[in-house]
Coordinates of N, CA, C and O and ligand atoms in Angstrom, one line a residue:
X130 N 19.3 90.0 27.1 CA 19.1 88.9 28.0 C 18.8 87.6 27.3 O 18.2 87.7 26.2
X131 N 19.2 86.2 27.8 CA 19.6 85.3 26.6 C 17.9 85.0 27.4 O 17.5 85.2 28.5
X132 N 17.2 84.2 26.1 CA 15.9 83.4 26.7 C 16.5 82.0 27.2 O 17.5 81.4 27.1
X133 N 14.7 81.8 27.9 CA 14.9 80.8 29.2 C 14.5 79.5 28.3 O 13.5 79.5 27.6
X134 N 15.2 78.3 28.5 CA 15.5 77.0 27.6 C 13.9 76.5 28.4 O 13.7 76.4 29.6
X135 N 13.1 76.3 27.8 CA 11.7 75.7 28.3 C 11.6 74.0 27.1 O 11.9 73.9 25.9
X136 N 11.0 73.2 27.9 CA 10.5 71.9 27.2 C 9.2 71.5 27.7 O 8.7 71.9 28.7
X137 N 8.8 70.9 27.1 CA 7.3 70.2 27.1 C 7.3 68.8 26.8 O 7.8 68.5 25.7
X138 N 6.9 67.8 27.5 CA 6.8 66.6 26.7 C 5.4 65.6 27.4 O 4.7 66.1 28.3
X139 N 5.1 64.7 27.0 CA 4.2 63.8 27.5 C 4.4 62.3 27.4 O 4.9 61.7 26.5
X140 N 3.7 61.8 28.6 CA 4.4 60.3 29.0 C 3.0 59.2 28.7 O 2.4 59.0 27.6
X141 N 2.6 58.8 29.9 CA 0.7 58.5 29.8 C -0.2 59.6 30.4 O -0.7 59.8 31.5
X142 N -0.4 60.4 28.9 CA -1.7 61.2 28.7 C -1.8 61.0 27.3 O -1.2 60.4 26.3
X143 N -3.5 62.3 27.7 CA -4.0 62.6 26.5 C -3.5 63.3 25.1 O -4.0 63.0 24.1
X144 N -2.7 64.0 25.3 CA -2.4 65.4 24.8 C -3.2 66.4 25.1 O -2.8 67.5 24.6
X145 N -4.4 66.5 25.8 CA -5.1 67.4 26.3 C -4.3 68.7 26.6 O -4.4 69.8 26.1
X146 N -3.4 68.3 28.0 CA -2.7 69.1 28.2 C -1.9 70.0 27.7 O -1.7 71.1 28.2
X147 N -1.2 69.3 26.2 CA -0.7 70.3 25.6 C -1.4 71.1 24.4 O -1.0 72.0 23.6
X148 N -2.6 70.3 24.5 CA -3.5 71.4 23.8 C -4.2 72.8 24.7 O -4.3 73.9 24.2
X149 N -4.5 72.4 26.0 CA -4.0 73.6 26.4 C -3.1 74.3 27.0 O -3.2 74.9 28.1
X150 N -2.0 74.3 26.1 CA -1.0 75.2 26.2 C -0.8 75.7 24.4 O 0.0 76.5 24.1
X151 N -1.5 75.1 23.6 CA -1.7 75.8 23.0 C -2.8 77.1 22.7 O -2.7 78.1 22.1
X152 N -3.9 76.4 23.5 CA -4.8 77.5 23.9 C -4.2 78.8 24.2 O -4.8 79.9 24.1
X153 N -2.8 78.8 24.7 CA -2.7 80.4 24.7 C -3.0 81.2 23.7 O -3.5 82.3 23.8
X154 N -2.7 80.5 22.9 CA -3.2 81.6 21.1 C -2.0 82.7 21.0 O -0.8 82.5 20.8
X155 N -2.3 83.6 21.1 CA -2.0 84.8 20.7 C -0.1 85.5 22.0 O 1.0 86.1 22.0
X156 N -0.9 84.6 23.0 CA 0.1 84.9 24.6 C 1.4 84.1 24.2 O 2.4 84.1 25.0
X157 N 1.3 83.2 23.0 CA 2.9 82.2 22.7 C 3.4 83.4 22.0 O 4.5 83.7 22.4
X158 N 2.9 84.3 21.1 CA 3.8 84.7 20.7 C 4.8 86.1 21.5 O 5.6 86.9 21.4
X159 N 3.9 85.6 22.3 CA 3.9 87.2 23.4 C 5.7 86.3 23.7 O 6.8 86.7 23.4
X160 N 5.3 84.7 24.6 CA 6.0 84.2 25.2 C 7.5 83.9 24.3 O 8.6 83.4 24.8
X161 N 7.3 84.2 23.1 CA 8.6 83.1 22.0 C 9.5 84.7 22.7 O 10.7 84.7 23.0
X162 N 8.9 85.8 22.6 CA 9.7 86.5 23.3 C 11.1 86.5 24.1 O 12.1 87.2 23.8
X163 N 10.8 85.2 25.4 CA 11.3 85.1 26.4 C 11.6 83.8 26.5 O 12.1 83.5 27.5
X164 N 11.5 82.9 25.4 CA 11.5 81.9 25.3 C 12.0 80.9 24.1 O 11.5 81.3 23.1
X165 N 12.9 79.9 23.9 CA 13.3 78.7 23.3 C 12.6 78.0 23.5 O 12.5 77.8 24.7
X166 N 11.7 77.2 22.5 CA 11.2 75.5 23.1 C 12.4 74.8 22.4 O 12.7 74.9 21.2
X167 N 13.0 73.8 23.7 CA 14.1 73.0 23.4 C 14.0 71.7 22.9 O 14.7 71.0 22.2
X168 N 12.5 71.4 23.5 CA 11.6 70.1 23.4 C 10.5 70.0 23.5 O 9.8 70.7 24.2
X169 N 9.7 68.5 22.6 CA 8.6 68.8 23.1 C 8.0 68.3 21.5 O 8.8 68.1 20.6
X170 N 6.6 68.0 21.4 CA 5.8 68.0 20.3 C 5.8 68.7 18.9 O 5.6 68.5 17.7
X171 N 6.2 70.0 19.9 CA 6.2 71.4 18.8 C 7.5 71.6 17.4 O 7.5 72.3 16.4
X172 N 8.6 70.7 18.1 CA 9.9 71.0 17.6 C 10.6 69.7 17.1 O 10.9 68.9 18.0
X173 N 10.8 69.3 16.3 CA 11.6 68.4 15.8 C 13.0 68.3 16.3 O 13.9 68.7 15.6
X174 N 13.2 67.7 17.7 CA 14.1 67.4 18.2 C 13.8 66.6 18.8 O 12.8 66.7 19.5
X175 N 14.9 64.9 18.9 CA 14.3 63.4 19.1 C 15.0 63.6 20.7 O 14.5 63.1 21.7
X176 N 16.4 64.2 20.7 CA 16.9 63.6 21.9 C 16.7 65.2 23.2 O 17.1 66.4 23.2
X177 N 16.0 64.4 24.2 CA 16.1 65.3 25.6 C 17.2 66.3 25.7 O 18.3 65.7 25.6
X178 N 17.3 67.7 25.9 CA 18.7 68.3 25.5 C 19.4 68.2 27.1 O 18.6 67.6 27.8
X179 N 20.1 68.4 27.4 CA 20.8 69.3 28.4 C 20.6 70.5 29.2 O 20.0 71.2 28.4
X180 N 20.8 71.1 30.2 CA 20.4 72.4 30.7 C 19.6 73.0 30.2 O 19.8 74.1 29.8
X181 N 18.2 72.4 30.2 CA 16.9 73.1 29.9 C 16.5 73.7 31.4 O 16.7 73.2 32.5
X182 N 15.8 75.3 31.2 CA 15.4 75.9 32.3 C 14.0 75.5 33.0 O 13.9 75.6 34.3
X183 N 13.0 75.0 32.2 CA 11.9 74.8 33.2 C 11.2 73.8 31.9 O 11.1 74.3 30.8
X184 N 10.8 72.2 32.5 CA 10.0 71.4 31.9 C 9.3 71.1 32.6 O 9.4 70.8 33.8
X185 N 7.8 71.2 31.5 CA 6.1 70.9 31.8 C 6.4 69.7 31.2 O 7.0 69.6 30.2
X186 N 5.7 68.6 32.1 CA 5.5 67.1 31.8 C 4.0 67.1 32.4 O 3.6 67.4 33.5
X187 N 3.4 66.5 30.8 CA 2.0 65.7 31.2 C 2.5 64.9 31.0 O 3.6 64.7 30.4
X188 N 1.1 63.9 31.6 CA 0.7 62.5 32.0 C 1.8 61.3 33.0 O 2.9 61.5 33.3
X189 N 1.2 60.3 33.3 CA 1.6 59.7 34.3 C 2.8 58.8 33.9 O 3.1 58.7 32.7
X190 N 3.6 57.7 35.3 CA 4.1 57.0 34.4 C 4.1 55.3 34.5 O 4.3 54.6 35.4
X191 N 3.7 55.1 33.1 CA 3.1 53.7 33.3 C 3.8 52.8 32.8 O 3.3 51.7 33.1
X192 N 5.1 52.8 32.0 CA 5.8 52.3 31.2 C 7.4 52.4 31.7 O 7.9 53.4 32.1
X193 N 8.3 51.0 31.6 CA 9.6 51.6 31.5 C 10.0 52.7 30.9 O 10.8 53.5 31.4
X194 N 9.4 53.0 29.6 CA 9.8 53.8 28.9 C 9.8 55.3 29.4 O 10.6 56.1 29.5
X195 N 8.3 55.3 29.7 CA 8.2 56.7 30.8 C 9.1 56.7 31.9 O 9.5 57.8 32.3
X196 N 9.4 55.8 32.5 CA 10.0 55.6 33.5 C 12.2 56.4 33.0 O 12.9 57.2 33.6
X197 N 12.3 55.7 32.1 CA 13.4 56.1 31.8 C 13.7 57.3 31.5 O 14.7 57.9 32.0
X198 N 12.7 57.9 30.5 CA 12.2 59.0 30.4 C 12.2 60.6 31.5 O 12.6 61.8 31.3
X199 N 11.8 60.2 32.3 CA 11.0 61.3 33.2 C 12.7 61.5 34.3 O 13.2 62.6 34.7
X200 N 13.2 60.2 34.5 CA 14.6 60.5 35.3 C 15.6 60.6 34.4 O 16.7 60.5 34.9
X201 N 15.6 60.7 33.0 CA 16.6 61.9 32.3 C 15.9 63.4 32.0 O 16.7 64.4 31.9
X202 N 14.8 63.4 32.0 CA 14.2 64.7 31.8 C 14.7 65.8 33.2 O 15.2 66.9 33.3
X203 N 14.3 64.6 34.4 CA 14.6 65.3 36.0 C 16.1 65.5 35.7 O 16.3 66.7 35.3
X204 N 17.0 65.0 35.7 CA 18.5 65.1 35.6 C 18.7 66.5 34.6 O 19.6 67.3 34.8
X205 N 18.0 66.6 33.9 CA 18.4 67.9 32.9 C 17.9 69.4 33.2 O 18.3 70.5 32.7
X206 N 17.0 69.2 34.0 CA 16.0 70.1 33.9 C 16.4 71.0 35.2 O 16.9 70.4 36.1
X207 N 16.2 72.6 35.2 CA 16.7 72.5 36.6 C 15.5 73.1 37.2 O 15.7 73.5 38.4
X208 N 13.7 73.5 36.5 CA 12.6 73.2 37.4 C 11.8 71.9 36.6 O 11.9 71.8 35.4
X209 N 11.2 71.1 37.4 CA 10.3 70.3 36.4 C 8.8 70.4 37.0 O 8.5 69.9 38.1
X210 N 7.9 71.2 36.0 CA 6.4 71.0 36.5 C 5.8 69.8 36.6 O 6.4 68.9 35.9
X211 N 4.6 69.1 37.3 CA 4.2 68.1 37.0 C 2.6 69.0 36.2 O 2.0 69.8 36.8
X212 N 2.2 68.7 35.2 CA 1.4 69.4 34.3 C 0.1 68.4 34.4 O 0.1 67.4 33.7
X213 N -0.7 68.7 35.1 CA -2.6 68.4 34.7 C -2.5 67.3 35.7 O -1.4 67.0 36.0
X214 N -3.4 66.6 36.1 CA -4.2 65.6 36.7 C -3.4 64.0 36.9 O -3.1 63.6 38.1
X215 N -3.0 63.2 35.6 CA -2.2 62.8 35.3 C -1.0 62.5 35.7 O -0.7 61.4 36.1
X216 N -0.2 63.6 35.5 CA 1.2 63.7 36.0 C 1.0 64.1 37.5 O 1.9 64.0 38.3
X217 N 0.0 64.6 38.0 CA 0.0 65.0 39.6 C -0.6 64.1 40.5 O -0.2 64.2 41.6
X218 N -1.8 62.7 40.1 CA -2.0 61.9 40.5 C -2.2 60.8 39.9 O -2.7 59.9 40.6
X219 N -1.9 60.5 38.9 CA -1.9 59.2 37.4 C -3.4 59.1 37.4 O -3.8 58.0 37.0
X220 N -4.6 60.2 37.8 CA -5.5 60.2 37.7 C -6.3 59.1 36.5 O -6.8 58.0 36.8
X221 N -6.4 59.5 35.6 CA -7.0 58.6 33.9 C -6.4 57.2 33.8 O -7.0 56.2 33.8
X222 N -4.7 57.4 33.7 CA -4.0 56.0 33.9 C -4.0 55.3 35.0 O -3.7 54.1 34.9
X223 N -4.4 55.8 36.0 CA -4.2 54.6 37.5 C -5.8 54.0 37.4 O -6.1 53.7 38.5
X224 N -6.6 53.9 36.5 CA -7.4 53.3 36.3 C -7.4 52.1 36.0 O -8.5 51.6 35.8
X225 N -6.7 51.5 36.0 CA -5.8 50.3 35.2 C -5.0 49.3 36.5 O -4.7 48.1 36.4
X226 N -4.8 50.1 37.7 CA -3.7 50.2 38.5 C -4.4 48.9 39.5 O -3.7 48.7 40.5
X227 N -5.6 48.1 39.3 CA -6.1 47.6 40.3 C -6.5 46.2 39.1 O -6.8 45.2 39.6
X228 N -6.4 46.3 38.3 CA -6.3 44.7 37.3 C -4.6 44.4 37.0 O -4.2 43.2 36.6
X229 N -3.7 45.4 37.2 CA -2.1 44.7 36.8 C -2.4 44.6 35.3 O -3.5 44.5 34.6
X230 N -0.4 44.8 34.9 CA -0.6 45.0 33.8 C -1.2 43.7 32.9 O -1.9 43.9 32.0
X231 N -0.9 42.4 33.1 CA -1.1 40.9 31.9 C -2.8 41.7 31.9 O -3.0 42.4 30.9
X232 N -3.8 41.5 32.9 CA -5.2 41.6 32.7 C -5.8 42.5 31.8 O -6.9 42.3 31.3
X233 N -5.1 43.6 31.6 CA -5.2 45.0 31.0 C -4.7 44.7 29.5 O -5.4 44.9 28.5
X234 N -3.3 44.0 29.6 CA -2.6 43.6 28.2 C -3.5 42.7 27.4 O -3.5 42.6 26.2
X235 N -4.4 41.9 28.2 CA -4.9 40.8 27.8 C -6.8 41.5 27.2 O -7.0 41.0 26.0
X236 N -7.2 41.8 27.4 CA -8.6 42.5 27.6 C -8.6 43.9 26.1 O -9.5 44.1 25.4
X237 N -7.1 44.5 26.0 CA -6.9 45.2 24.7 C -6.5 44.3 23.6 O -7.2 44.1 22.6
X238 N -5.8 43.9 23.8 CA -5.2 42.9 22.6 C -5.8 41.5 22.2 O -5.5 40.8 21.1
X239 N -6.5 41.1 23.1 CA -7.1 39.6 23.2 C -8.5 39.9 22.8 O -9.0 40.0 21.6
X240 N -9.0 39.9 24.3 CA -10.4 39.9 24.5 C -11.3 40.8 23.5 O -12.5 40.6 23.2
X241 N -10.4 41.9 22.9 CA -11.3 43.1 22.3 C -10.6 43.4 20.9 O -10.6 44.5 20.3
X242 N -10.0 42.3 20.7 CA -9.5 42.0 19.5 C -10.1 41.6 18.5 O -10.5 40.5 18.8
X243 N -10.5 41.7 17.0 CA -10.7 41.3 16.2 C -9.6 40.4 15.1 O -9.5 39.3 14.4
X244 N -9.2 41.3 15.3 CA -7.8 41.1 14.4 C -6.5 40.4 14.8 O -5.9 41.3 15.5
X245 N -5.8 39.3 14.7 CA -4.8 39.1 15.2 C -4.7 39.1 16.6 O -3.6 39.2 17.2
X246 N -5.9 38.8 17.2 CA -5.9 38.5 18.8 C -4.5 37.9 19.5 O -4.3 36.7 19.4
X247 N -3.8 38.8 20.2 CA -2.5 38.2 21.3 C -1.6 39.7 21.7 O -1.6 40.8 21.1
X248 N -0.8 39.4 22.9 CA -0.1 40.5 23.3 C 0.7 40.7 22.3 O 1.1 39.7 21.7
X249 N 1.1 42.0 22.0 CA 1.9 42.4 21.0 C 3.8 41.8 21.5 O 4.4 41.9 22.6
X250 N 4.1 41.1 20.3 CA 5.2 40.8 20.3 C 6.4 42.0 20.0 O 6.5 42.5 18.8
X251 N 7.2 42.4 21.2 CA 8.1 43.5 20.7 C 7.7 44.6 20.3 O 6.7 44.7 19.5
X252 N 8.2 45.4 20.6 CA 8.2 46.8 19.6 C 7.2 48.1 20.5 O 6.6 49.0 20.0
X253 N 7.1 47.5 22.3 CA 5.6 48.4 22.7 C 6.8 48.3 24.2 O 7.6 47.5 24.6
X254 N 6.2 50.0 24.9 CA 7.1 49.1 26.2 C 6.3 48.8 27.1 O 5.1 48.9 27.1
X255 N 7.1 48.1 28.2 CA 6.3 46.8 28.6 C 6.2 48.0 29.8 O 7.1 48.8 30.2
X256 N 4.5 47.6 30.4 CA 4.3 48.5 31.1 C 5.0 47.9 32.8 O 5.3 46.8 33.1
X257 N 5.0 49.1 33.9 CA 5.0 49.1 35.2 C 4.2 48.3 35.5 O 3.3 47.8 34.8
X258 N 4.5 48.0 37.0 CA 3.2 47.1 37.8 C 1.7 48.3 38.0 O 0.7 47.7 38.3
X259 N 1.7 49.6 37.9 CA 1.1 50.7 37.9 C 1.4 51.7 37.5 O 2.5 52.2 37.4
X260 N 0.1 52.2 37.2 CA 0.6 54.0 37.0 C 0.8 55.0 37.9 O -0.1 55.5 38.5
X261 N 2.2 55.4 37.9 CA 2.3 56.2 39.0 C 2.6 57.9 38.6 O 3.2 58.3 37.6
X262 N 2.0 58.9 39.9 CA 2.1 59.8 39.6 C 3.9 60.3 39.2 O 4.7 59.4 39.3
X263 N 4.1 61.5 39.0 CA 5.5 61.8 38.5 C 6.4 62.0 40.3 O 7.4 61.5 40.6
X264 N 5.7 62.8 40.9 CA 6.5 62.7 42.5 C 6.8 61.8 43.2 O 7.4 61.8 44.3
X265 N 6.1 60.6 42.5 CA 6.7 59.3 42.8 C 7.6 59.3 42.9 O 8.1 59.1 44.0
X266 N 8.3 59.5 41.6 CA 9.1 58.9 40.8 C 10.8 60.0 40.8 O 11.9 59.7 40.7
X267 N 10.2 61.3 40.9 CA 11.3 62.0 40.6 C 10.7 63.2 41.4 O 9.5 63.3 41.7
X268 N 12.0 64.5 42.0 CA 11.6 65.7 42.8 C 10.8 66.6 41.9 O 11.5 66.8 40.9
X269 N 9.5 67.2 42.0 CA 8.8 68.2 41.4 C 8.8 69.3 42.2 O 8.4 69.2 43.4
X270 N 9.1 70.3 41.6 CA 8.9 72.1 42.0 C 7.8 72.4 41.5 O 7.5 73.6 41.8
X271 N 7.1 71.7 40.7 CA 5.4 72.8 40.5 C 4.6 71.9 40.6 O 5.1 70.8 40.2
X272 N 3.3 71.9 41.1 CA 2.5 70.9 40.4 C 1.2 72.0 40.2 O 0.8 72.9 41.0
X273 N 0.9 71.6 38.9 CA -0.1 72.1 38.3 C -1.2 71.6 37.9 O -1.4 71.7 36.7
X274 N -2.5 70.6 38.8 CA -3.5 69.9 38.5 C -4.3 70.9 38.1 O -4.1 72.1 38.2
X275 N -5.6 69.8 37.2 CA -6.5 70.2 36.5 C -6.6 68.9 35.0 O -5.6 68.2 34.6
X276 N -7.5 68.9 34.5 CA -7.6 67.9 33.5 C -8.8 68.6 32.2 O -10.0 68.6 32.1
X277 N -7.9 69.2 31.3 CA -6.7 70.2 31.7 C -6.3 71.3 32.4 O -7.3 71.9 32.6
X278 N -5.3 71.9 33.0 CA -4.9 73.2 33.5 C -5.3 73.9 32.3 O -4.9 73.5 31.2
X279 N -6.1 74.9 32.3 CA -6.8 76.1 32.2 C -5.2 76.5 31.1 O -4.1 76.2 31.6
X280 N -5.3 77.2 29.7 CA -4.3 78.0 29.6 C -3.7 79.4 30.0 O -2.5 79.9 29.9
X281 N -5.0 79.8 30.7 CA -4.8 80.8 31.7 C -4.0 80.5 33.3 O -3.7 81.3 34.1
X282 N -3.7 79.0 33.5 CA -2.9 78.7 33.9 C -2.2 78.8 33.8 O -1.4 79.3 34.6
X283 N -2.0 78.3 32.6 CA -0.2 77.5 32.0 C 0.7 78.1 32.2 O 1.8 77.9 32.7
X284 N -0.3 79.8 31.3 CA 0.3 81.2 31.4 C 0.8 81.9 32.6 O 1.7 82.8 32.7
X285 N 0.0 81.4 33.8 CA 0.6 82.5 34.9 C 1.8 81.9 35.1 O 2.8 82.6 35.1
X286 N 1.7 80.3 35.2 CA 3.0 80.1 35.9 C 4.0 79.8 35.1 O 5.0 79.1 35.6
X287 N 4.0 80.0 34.2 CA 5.5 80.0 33.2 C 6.0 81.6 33.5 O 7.1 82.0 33.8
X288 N 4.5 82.5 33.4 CA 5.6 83.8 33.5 C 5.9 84.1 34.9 O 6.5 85.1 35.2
X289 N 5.3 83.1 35.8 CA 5.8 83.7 37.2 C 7.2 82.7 37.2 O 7.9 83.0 38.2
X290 N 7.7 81.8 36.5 CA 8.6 80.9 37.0 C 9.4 81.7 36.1 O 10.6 81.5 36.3
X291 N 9.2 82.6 34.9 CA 10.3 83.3 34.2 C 10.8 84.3 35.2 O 12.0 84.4 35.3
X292 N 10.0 85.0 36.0 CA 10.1 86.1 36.6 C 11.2 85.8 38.1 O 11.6 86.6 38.9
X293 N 11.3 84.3 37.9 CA 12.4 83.8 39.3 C 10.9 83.5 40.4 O 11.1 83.3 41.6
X294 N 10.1 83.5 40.1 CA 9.0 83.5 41.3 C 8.2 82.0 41.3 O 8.1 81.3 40.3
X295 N 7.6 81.7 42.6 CA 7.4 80.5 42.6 C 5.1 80.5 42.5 O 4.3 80.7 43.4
X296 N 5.1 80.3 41.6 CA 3.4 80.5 41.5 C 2.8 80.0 42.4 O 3.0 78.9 42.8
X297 N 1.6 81.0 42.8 CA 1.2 80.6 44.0 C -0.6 80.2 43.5 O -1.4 81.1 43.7
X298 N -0.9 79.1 43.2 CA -2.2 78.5 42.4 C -3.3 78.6 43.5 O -4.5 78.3 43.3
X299 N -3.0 79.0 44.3 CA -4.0 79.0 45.5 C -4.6 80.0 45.6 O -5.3 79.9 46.6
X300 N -4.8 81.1 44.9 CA -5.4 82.4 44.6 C -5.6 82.5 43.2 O -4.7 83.0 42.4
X301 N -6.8 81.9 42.8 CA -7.3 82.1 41.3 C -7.1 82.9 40.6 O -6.7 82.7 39.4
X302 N -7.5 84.6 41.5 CA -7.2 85.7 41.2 C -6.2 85.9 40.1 O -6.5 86.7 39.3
X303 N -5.2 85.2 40.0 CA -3.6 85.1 39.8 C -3.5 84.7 38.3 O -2.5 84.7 37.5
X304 N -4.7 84.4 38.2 CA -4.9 83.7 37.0 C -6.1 83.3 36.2 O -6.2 82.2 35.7
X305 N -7.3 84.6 36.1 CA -8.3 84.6 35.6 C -9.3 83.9 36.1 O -10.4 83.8 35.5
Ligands
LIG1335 S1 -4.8 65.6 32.9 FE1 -6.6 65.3 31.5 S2 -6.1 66.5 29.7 FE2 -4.2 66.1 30.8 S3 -3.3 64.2 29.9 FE3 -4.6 63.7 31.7 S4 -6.6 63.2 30.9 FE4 -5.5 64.3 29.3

């Protein structure tokens, strides 16, 4: 049986999230089993692939770049999780979402500047009018809140979404 093409990536987050999914510890290796990571942190590969089976996306999206990002990921992908708090309601980043981006640009780079006080010229992407969650933005089949999702999470529903099955998070039980 050929394994299932899985990716991981992150947009505006912590990496929290994908620290726990490494919390599985011992359960990845259970998982490399059944599994390819095609993308993602873990793997030195720059460009988004093609017919990947199921992508976990943390964090929200605040940036064109995310923005660009997240609707080639959706195009490729044929489930896409929304992974932790973040990606499910721009929780941490929509903090921001009630000053606009100049006020925000201006308060990091300016106001709380020592060095070289001014908005960064080039080379950063220029953010959204807000941070918006991922279902905004593109169709999601899982969402999996929490800040972070539990790796006893991560775990059930990768192997329920290996299994063809749609996880049902509403019964803890299900998942330690
Ligand atoms: S949900 Fe929590 S752990 Fe995950 S990226 Fe956001 S702040 Fe970090």
């Amino acid at each position: 049986m050929s394994k299932a093409r899985i990716a991981t990536t992150w947009l505006d987050g912590c990496s929290g999230c994908h620290m726990s999914i490494l919390d599985m510890d011992e359960r990845l290796l259970e998982l490399a089993g059944k599994i390819d990571v095609v993308f993602g942190p873990y793997v030195d590969q720059k460009e988004f692939p093609e017919n990947v089976d199921v992508t976990l996306v943390e964090g929200a999206v605040s940036s064109d770049e995310d923005l660009e990002k997240i609707l080639k990921i959706r195009a490729r992908s044929r489930l896409l999780v929304s992974l932790g708090d973040c990606a499910v309601t721009a929780n941490v980043p929509s903090m921001r979402n009630s000053f606009g981006p100049k006020k925000v640009l201006e308060r990091a780079y300016t106001e709380n500047a020592t060095l070289r006080p001014g908005p960064p010229q080039g080379g950063v992407p220029a953010l959204l009018p807000a941070s918006r969650p991922l279902h905004e933005l593109v169709t999601i089949d899982v969402f999996v809140p929490g800040c972070p999702p539990s790796a006893d999470t991560i775990y059930y529903v990768l192997n329920e979404l290996l299994e063809g099955r749609c996880p049902d998070l509403r019964d803890k039980s299900n998942f330690g």
